[in-house]
Amino acid sequence: MAGQGEERGEEKKKFSIWDLPDVPAGQLPPHLELQRTRVLCNKDAPIHTESVLYSGAYASMGVDNSLRLDHFCHNFRVEVVRLTEEDMEFDMIGIDAAIANAFRRILIAELPTMAIEKVLIANNTSVVQDEVLAHRLGLIPISVDPRLFEYMSENDQPNEKNTIVFKLHVHCKRGSPRITVKSDELKWLPNGSELIKESRKVASDSASKPETYTSFSCSQDTLPEFANNPIAPKYPDIIISKLGPGQEIELEAHAVKGMGKTHAKWSPVATAWYRMLPEVVLLEEVEDDLAEGLKSKCPVNVFDIEDLGKGKKRATVARPRACTLCRECIRDEEWEKRVAIHRVKDHFIFTIESTGALPPEVLFTEAVKILEDKCERVITELS
Amino acid sequence: MEHGSFTDNSAATFSLTEEDHTLANAVRFTLNQDPRVTFCGYSIPHPSNARVNIRVQTTGDPAREVLKDACQDLMLMCRHVRSGFDKAVEDFKASNAVKAMKIDSQDSDSEESE
Ligand code: SF4
């Protein structure tokens, strides 16, 4: 092997730039094309990580880098890999990171959901302090479509269109074993708050209906959207607190509509992320013992061994998608010239984990709609 | 809000409130790919103000129109992404339904043969 390497080195010395053929116009030379479309993950650091945006970047080579919508529409592809009620994975091909990232950011921070914002505590003798309890309640995902509700602004009265009220009343009797309070103890109050406002109590003694903390004009369960599917926490088994004998929690929780950028409890996704498609290239034939070595280097089994007959073996790249970019395969001396790890810049493996308010595919469409609305807002403001 | 000169409308800074990297970076992408643009970039003057400044300099066309076109392009791209995504999800659901049916029928076949 070493002898071969030296021979090659000598060949390289004779190389002259004038022997190269002319660069064909209208087409990028392969090394530039590689820089433009791939991130090269070298042993020390990744290079060519940026995307080339400027329309005239390749003007001297007669290559137009400007945005052509028809070109985009022709090349853009989506392929769904996995889709369940709570998460999905799909490939988005032919789009720039700037836009893929905008979708991701909107999914996390700008899609509304309903979450508990106000907790009125009537009694709490548990070991969990009021403010911690309120925070825990806020983080419980509620299974309801936020599009059916309105935002509540500062001087709005809580009504049936912007507030969901839950009641929680658990008491652990003296002498009985400890109990665990789970999220299924949160009972929906379709008629709104049942707590009577202290300050008004005296004044409205004569009034027929005492004033509570919400002013619902009708019961939420008469609305067609909720008549047959009562509002409840998405998962019934989230632990809220534990009660010892004699302890009690009595409270009312008011959920309102909000966005993840205000507080993470309103984020509709557990997380949403993307990664670029890995591409593993064998730069030369890797055979026999080296092939075995390569196969055992990779912790996620990217490589396979192909039998060539006569006891000869060759390494092949079988599962590049599984590559985690740990760079183990190029860490050792000499290996960087055999294996190259790339990432495809315009191929995104997008994963969305929903917290349960909306299915993941609906979340993504809503996110794209929000970006459209943002553009529209700028256009109308400028005209 | 637009800050520019009165005599030359080919360079201007646009200050958008209630926006952040999400929109600004996406618009910068479409702007940069517009051949009429000589320079564009954005900055967020202070992280606790919800405001972003987008600078656009063009070869001569009004910066305002170029920014509008960039937003229009982005909007059309979004629309295409949405339709492409919806179609892919539909296809996936349909093919999965077919697969599930096949598995079911295979199961019943094997049961019958047993
Ligand atoms: S970088 Fe890591 S995961 Fe990827 S092929 Fe090499 S060893 Fe395997």
Coordinates of C-alpha atoms in Angstrom, one line a residue, chain A:
Chain A
M1 CA 0.0 0.0 0.0
A2 CA 2.7 2.4 1.0
G3 CA 4.5 1.9 -2.3
Q4 CA 1.4 2.7 -4.2
G5 CA 0.9 5.9 -2.3
E6 CA 4.4 7.1 -3.2
E7 CA 3.9 6.4 -6.9
R8 CA 0.8 8.5 -6.8
G9 CA 2.6 11.3 -5.2
E10 CA 5.1 11.3 -8.1
E11 CA 2.3 11.4 -10.6
K12 CA 0.9 14.5 -8.9
K13 CA 4.1 16.4 -9.2
K14 CA 4.0 16.3 -13.0
F15 CA 0.6 17.9 -12.9
S16 CA 0.3 21.2 -14.7
I17 CA -2.6 23.6 -14.7
W18 CA -2.3 24.0 -18.5
D19 CA -3.2 20.3 -19.0
L20 CA -6.6 20.9 -17.6
P21 CA -9.5 21.1 -20.0
D22 CA -11.4 24.4 -20.2
V23 CA -14.1 24.8 -17.7
P24 CA -17.4 24.3 -19.5
A25 CA -19.6 27.4 -19.3
G26 CA -23.1 27.2 -17.8
Q27 CA -22.1 24.4 -15.5
L28 CA -20.2 24.4 -12.3
P29 CA -16.9 22.4 -12.1
P30 CA -17.4 19.4 -9.8
H31 CA -15.4 20.8 -6.8
L32 CA -17.6 23.9 -6.8
E33 CA -20.7 21.9 -7.2
L34 CA -19.6 19.8 -4.2
Q35 CA -19.0 23.0 -2.1
R36 CA -22.4 24.4 -3.1
T37 CA -24.5 21.3 -2.4
R38 CA -22.6 19.5 0.4
V39 CA -21.2 20.1 3.8
L40 CA -17.9 18.3 4.0
C41 CA -17.5 16.8 7.5
N42 CA -13.7 16.5 7.9
K43 CA -11.8 15.0 10.7
D44 CA -11.2 18.3 12.5
A45 CA -14.2 20.3 11.5
P46 CA -17.0 20.6 9.0
I47 CA -16.3 23.0 6.0
H48 CA -18.5 24.7 3.4
T49 CA -21.3 24.9 5.9
E50 CA -22.8 28.1 4.4
S51 CA -25.3 28.1 1.6
V52 CA -24.4 30.2 -1.4
L53 CA -27.2 32.7 -1.6
Y54 CA -26.0 35.6 -3.8
S55 CA -27.6 35.5 -7.2
G56 CA -24.4 36.4 -9.0
A57 CA -22.1 34.1 -7.1
Y58 CA -21.2 32.0 -10.1
A59 CA -21.7 34.7 -12.8
S60 CA -18.2 34.3 -14.1
M61 CA -18.9 30.7 -15.0
G62 CA -22.2 31.5 -16.7
V63 CA -24.2 29.9 -13.9
D64 CA -27.2 31.7 -12.7
N65 CA -27.8 31.4 -9.0
S66 CA -30.9 33.5 -8.8
L67 CA -34.2 32.2 -7.5
R68 CA -36.4 30.7 -10.1
L69 CA -39.7 29.8 -8.7
D70 CA -40.6 27.3 -11.4
H71 CA -37.2 25.6 -10.8
F72 CA -38.0 25.5 -7.1
C73 CA -41.4 24.1 -7.7
H74 CA -40.0 21.5 -10.0
N75 CA -37.4 20.3 -7.6
F76 CA -39.2 20.5 -4.3
R77 CA -40.3 17.2 -2.8
V78 CA -41.7 15.9 0.4
E79 CA -41.6 12.3 1.5
V80 CA -43.2 11.1 4.6
V81 CA -41.3 8.5 6.5
R82 CA -43.3 8.0 9.6
L83 CA -46.6 9.4 10.7
T84 CA -48.4 8.6 13.9
E85 CA -50.8 10.5 16.1
E86 CA -48.0 12.1 18.1
D87 CA -45.0 12.3 15.9
M88 CA -43.9 12.3 12.3
E89 CA -40.8 12.3 10.3
F90 CA -40.5 13.5 6.7
D91 CA -37.9 14.4 4.2
M92 CA -38.0 17.9 2.7
I93 CA -35.9 18.0 -0.4
G94 CA -34.9 21.0 -2.5
I95 CA -35.3 23.8 0.1
D96 CA -32.8 26.1 1.8
A97 CA -32.0 26.0 5.4
A98 CA -33.3 29.6 5.9
I99 CA -36.8 28.5 5.1
A100 CA -36.7 25.1 6.8
N101 CA -35.4 26.8 9.9
A102 CA -38.3 29.4 9.7
F103 CA -40.7 26.5 9.8
R104 CA -39.0 24.9 12.7
R105 CA -38.9 28.2 14.7
I106 CA -42.6 28.8 14.0
L107 CA -43.5 25.3 15.1
I108 CA -41.7 25.8 18.4
A109 CA -42.5 29.4 19.2
E110 CA -45.4 30.8 17.2
L111 CA -48.1 28.2 16.9
P112 CA -50.8 28.8 19.6
T113 CA -52.2 26.2 22.0
M114 CA -54.2 26.3 25.1
A115 CA -52.5 26.0 28.5
I116 CA -53.3 26.7 32.1
E117 CA -52.3 30.3 32.8
K118 CA -54.2 31.3 35.9
V119 CA -54.6 29.1 39.0
L120 CA -57.0 30.1 41.7
I121 CA -56.0 28.2 44.8
A122 CA -58.7 27.8 47.5
N123 CA -56.8 25.4 49.6
N124 CA -53.4 23.7 49.3
T125 CA -52.0 21.9 52.3
S126 CA -49.8 19.6 50.2
V127 CA -46.1 19.7 50.3
V128 CA -46.0 21.3 46.8
Q129 CA -46.0 25.0 47.1
D130 CA -48.7 27.1 45.4
E131 CA -46.4 28.6 42.8
V132 CA -44.7 25.2 41.9
L133 CA -48.1 23.6 41.7
A134 CA -49.3 26.3 39.4
H135 CA -46.3 25.9 37.2
R136 CA -46.7 22.1 37.0
L137 CA -50.4 22.6 36.0
G138 CA -49.3 25.0 33.3
L139 CA -47.2 22.4 31.6
I140 CA -49.9 19.8 31.3
P141 CA -50.9 19.5 27.6
I142 CA -54.6 20.0 27.0
S143 CA -56.3 18.1 24.2
V144 CA -58.3 20.8 22.4
D145 CA -58.0 22.5 19.1
P146 CA -56.7 26.0 19.8
R147 CA -58.1 27.3 16.5
L148 CA -61.6 27.3 18.2
F149 CA -60.5 29.9 20.7
E150 CA -59.6 33.5 20.8
Y151 CA -56.7 35.2 22.5
M152 CA -57.5 37.0 25.7
S153 CA -56.0 40.4 25.9
E154 CA -55.3 42.3 29.1
N155 CA -58.7 44.0 29.6
D156 CA -60.8 41.1 28.2
Q157 CA -63.3 39.4 30.4
P158 CA -62.7 35.6 30.5
N159 CA -65.6 34.2 28.5
E160 CA -66.5 30.9 26.8
K161 CA -64.5 31.9 23.7
N162 CA -61.1 32.5 25.3
T163 CA -61.0 30.5 28.6
I164 CA -61.3 26.9 29.6
V165 CA -61.9 26.2 33.3
F166 CA -60.8 23.1 35.2
K167 CA -61.4 22.2 38.7
L168 CA -59.2 20.1 40.9
H169 CA -60.4 19.0 44.3
V170 CA -58.6 16.1 46.0
H171 CA -58.5 15.3 49.7
C172 CA -56.6 12.5 51.4
K173 CA -58.4 11.3 54.5
R174 CA -56.7 11.0 57.8
G175 CA -55.6 7.4 58.4
S176 CA -55.7 6.4 54.8
P177 CA -52.6 5.8 52.7
R178 CA -50.9 8.5 50.6
I179 CA -52.5 9.3 47.3
T180 CA -51.1 10.4 44.0
V181 CA -52.9 13.2 42.2
K182 CA -52.8 12.7 38.5
S183 CA -53.9 14.9 35.6
D184 CA -57.2 13.0 35.2
E185 CA -58.4 14.7 38.4
L186 CA -58.6 18.0 36.5
K187 CA -62.3 18.2 35.7
W188 CA -63.6 20.4 33.0
L189 CA -66.1 23.1 34.0
P190 CA -68.0 23.9 30.8
N191 CA -70.0 26.6 32.7
G192 CA -67.0 28.5 33.8
S193 CA -65.7 29.3 37.2
E194 CA -67.5 28.3 40.3
L195 CA -65.6 30.4 42.7
I196 CA -67.4 33.5 43.8
K197 CA -65.6 36.8 43.7
E198 CA -64.9 38.0 47.3
S199 CA -65.1 41.7 46.7
R200 CA -68.4 41.6 44.9
K201 CA -70.0 39.2 47.3
V202 CA -71.2 41.9 49.7
A203 CA -72.5 44.2 47.0
S204 CA -74.4 41.6 45.0
D205 CA -76.1 39.9 47.9
S206 CA -79.5 40.7 46.4
A207 CA -78.5 39.7 42.8
S208 CA -79.8 36.4 41.6
K209 CA -76.5 35.1 40.3
P210 CA -73.3 35.8 42.2
E211 CA -70.4 37.0 40.2
T212 CA -67.6 34.5 39.5
Y213 CA -64.1 34.8 38.0
T214 CA -65.4 34.1 34.5
S215 CA -68.4 35.5 32.6
F216 CA -69.6 32.7 30.3
S217 CA -72.7 33.6 28.3
C218 CA -73.4 29.9 27.6
S219 CA -72.0 26.6 28.6
Q220 CA -69.1 25.3 26.5
D221 CA -70.6 21.8 26.2
T222 CA -73.6 23.2 24.2
L223 CA -71.2 24.4 21.5
P224 CA -71.2 21.9 18.7
E225 CA -67.4 21.5 18.8
F226 CA -67.3 20.2 22.3
A227 CA -70.7 18.6 22.7
N228 CA -69.4 15.1 22.0
N229 CA -65.7 15.5 23.0
P230 CA -65.3 17.0 26.4
I231 CA -62.1 18.9 27.0
A232 CA -59.5 17.2 29.1
P233 CA -55.8 16.9 29.6
K234 CA -54.2 14.9 26.7
Y235 CA -52.7 12.3 29.1
P236 CA -54.6 11.1 32.2
D237 CA -51.5 9.9 34.1
I238 CA -49.3 12.9 34.6
I239 CA -48.5 13.2 38.2
I240 CA -49.3 16.6 39.6
S241 CA -48.6 16.1 43.3
K242 CA -48.8 13.5 46.1
L243 CA -50.9 13.9 49.2
G244 CA -50.3 12.6 52.7
P245 CA -53.1 11.8 55.1
G246 CA -55.0 15.0 56.0
Q247 CA -53.7 17.0 53.1
E248 CA -55.9 18.6 50.5
I249 CA -55.8 20.5 47.3
E250 CA -58.7 22.6 46.0
L251 CA -58.2 24.9 43.1
E252 CA -59.5 26.1 39.8
A253 CA -57.3 26.4 36.7
H254 CA -58.0 28.7 33.8
A255 CA -56.5 27.8 30.5
V256 CA -56.0 30.5 27.8
K257 CA -54.6 30.7 24.3
G258 CA -50.9 31.6 24.0
M259 CA -47.7 31.2 22.0
G260 CA -44.5 29.4 22.8
K261 CA -42.5 32.6 22.6
T262 CA -44.3 33.8 25.7
H263 CA -43.8 30.6 27.7
A264 CA -42.8 27.1 26.6
K265 CA -46.0 25.6 28.0
W266 CA -47.8 27.0 25.0
S267 CA -45.5 25.3 22.5
P268 CA -47.5 22.7 20.6
V269 CA -44.4 20.5 20.0
A270 CA -42.4 18.6 22.5
T271 CA -39.7 19.5 20.0
A272 CA -39.3 19.9 16.3
W273 CA -36.0 19.5 14.6
Y274 CA -34.3 18.7 11.3
R275 CA -31.0 17.3 10.2
M276 CA -29.4 17.2 6.9
L277 CA -29.2 13.9 5.0
P278 CA -25.8 12.3 5.7
E279 CA -23.9 11.0 2.7
V280 CA -21.1 8.6 3.2
V281 CA -18.7 8.1 0.3
L282 CA -15.9 5.6 -0.1
L283 CA -13.1 7.3 -1.9
E284 CA -11.4 4.1 -2.8
E285 CA -12.1 0.5 -2.7
V286 CA -11.9 -0.8 0.9
E287 CA -11.2 -4.5 0.9
D288 CA -10.7 -7.5 3.1
D289 CA -9.3 -6.7 6.6
L290 CA -9.8 -3.0 6.1
A291 CA -13.4 -3.6 5.1
E292 CA -13.9 -5.6 8.3
G293 CA -12.3 -2.9 10.3
L294 CA -14.4 -0.2 8.7
K295 CA -17.6 -2.2 9.4
S296 CA -16.7 -2.6 13.1
K297 CA -15.7 1.0 13.5
C298 CA -19.2 2.4 12.9
P299 CA -21.4 2.3 15.9
V300 CA -24.6 2.5 14.0
N301 CA -23.7 0.0 11.3
V302 CA -23.6 2.2 8.2
F303 CA -21.3 -0.1 6.4
D304 CA -21.9 -3.6 5.0
I305 CA -19.5 -6.2 3.6
E306 CA -20.0 -7.5 0.1
D307 CA -18.6 -10.9 -0.8
L308 CA -16.7 -10.8 -4.1
G309 CA -16.0 -14.5 -4.1
K310 CA -12.6 -16.2 -3.9
G311 CA -12.4 -15.0 -0.3
K312 CA -12.4 -11.3 -1.4
K313 CA -14.5 -8.9 0.5
R314 CA -15.4 -5.3 -0.1
A315 CA -17.0 -2.6 2.1
T316 CA -20.2 -0.9 0.9
V317 CA -22.2 1.9 2.3
A318 CA -25.5 0.3 3.1
R319 CA -27.3 2.7 5.5
P320 CA -26.0 6.2 5.1
R321 CA -29.2 7.7 6.6
A322 CA -28.3 6.1 10.0
C323 CA -25.0 8.0 10.2
T324 CA -24.8 10.2 13.3
L325 CA -21.7 12.0 12.1
C326 CA -19.6 10.8 15.0
R327 CA -16.6 10.7 12.6
E328 CA -15.3 7.6 14.2
C329 CA -14.7 6.0 10.8
I330 CA -12.2 8.8 9.8
R331 CA -10.6 9.4 13.2
D332 CA -7.7 7.1 12.7
E333 CA -4.7 8.0 10.6
E334 CA -5.1 7.3 6.8
W335 CA -8.8 6.9 6.9
E336 CA -9.7 10.4 5.8
K337 CA -8.5 9.5 2.3
R338 CA -10.7 6.4 2.2
V339 CA -14.0 7.7 3.5
A340 CA -15.7 11.0 3.2
I341 CA -18.6 12.1 5.2
H342 CA -20.9 14.7 3.6
R343 CA -24.2 16.3 4.4
V344 CA -26.6 17.2 1.6
K345 CA -27.4 20.9 2.1
D346 CA -30.9 20.9 0.7
H347 CA -32.2 17.6 2.0
F348 CA -33.8 17.9 5.5
I349 CA -35.0 15.1 7.6
F350 CA -37.6 16.9 9.6
T351 CA -39.1 15.5 12.8
I352 CA -42.0 16.9 14.7
E353 CA -43.2 15.6 18.1
S354 CA -46.6 16.9 19.0
T355 CA -47.7 17.4 22.6
G356 CA -51.1 16.3 21.6
A357 CA -53.3 19.4 20.9
L358 CA -53.1 18.9 17.2
P359 CA -51.7 16.1 15.1
P360 CA -48.1 16.8 13.7
E361 CA -49.1 17.0 10.1
V362 CA -51.7 19.7 10.9
L363 CA -49.0 21.6 13.0
F364 CA -46.7 21.7 10.0
T365 CA -49.4 23.1 7.6
E366 CA -50.4 25.7 10.2
A367 CA -46.7 26.7 10.5
V368 CA -46.4 27.2 6.8
K369 CA -49.6 29.3 6.8
I370 CA -48.1 31.5 9.6
L371 CA -45.1 32.2 7.5
E372 CA -47.4 33.1 4.6
D373 CA -49.3 35.5 6.8
K374 CA -46.1 37.1 7.9
C375 CA -45.1 37.8 4.2
E376 CA -48.6 39.1 3.5
R377 CA -48.4 41.5 6.4
V378 CA -45.1 42.9 5.1
I379 CA -46.5 43.3 1.6
T380 CA -49.6 45.1 2.8
E381 CA -47.6 47.3 5.1
L382 CA -45.3 48.3 2.2
S383 CA -48.0 49.0 -0.3

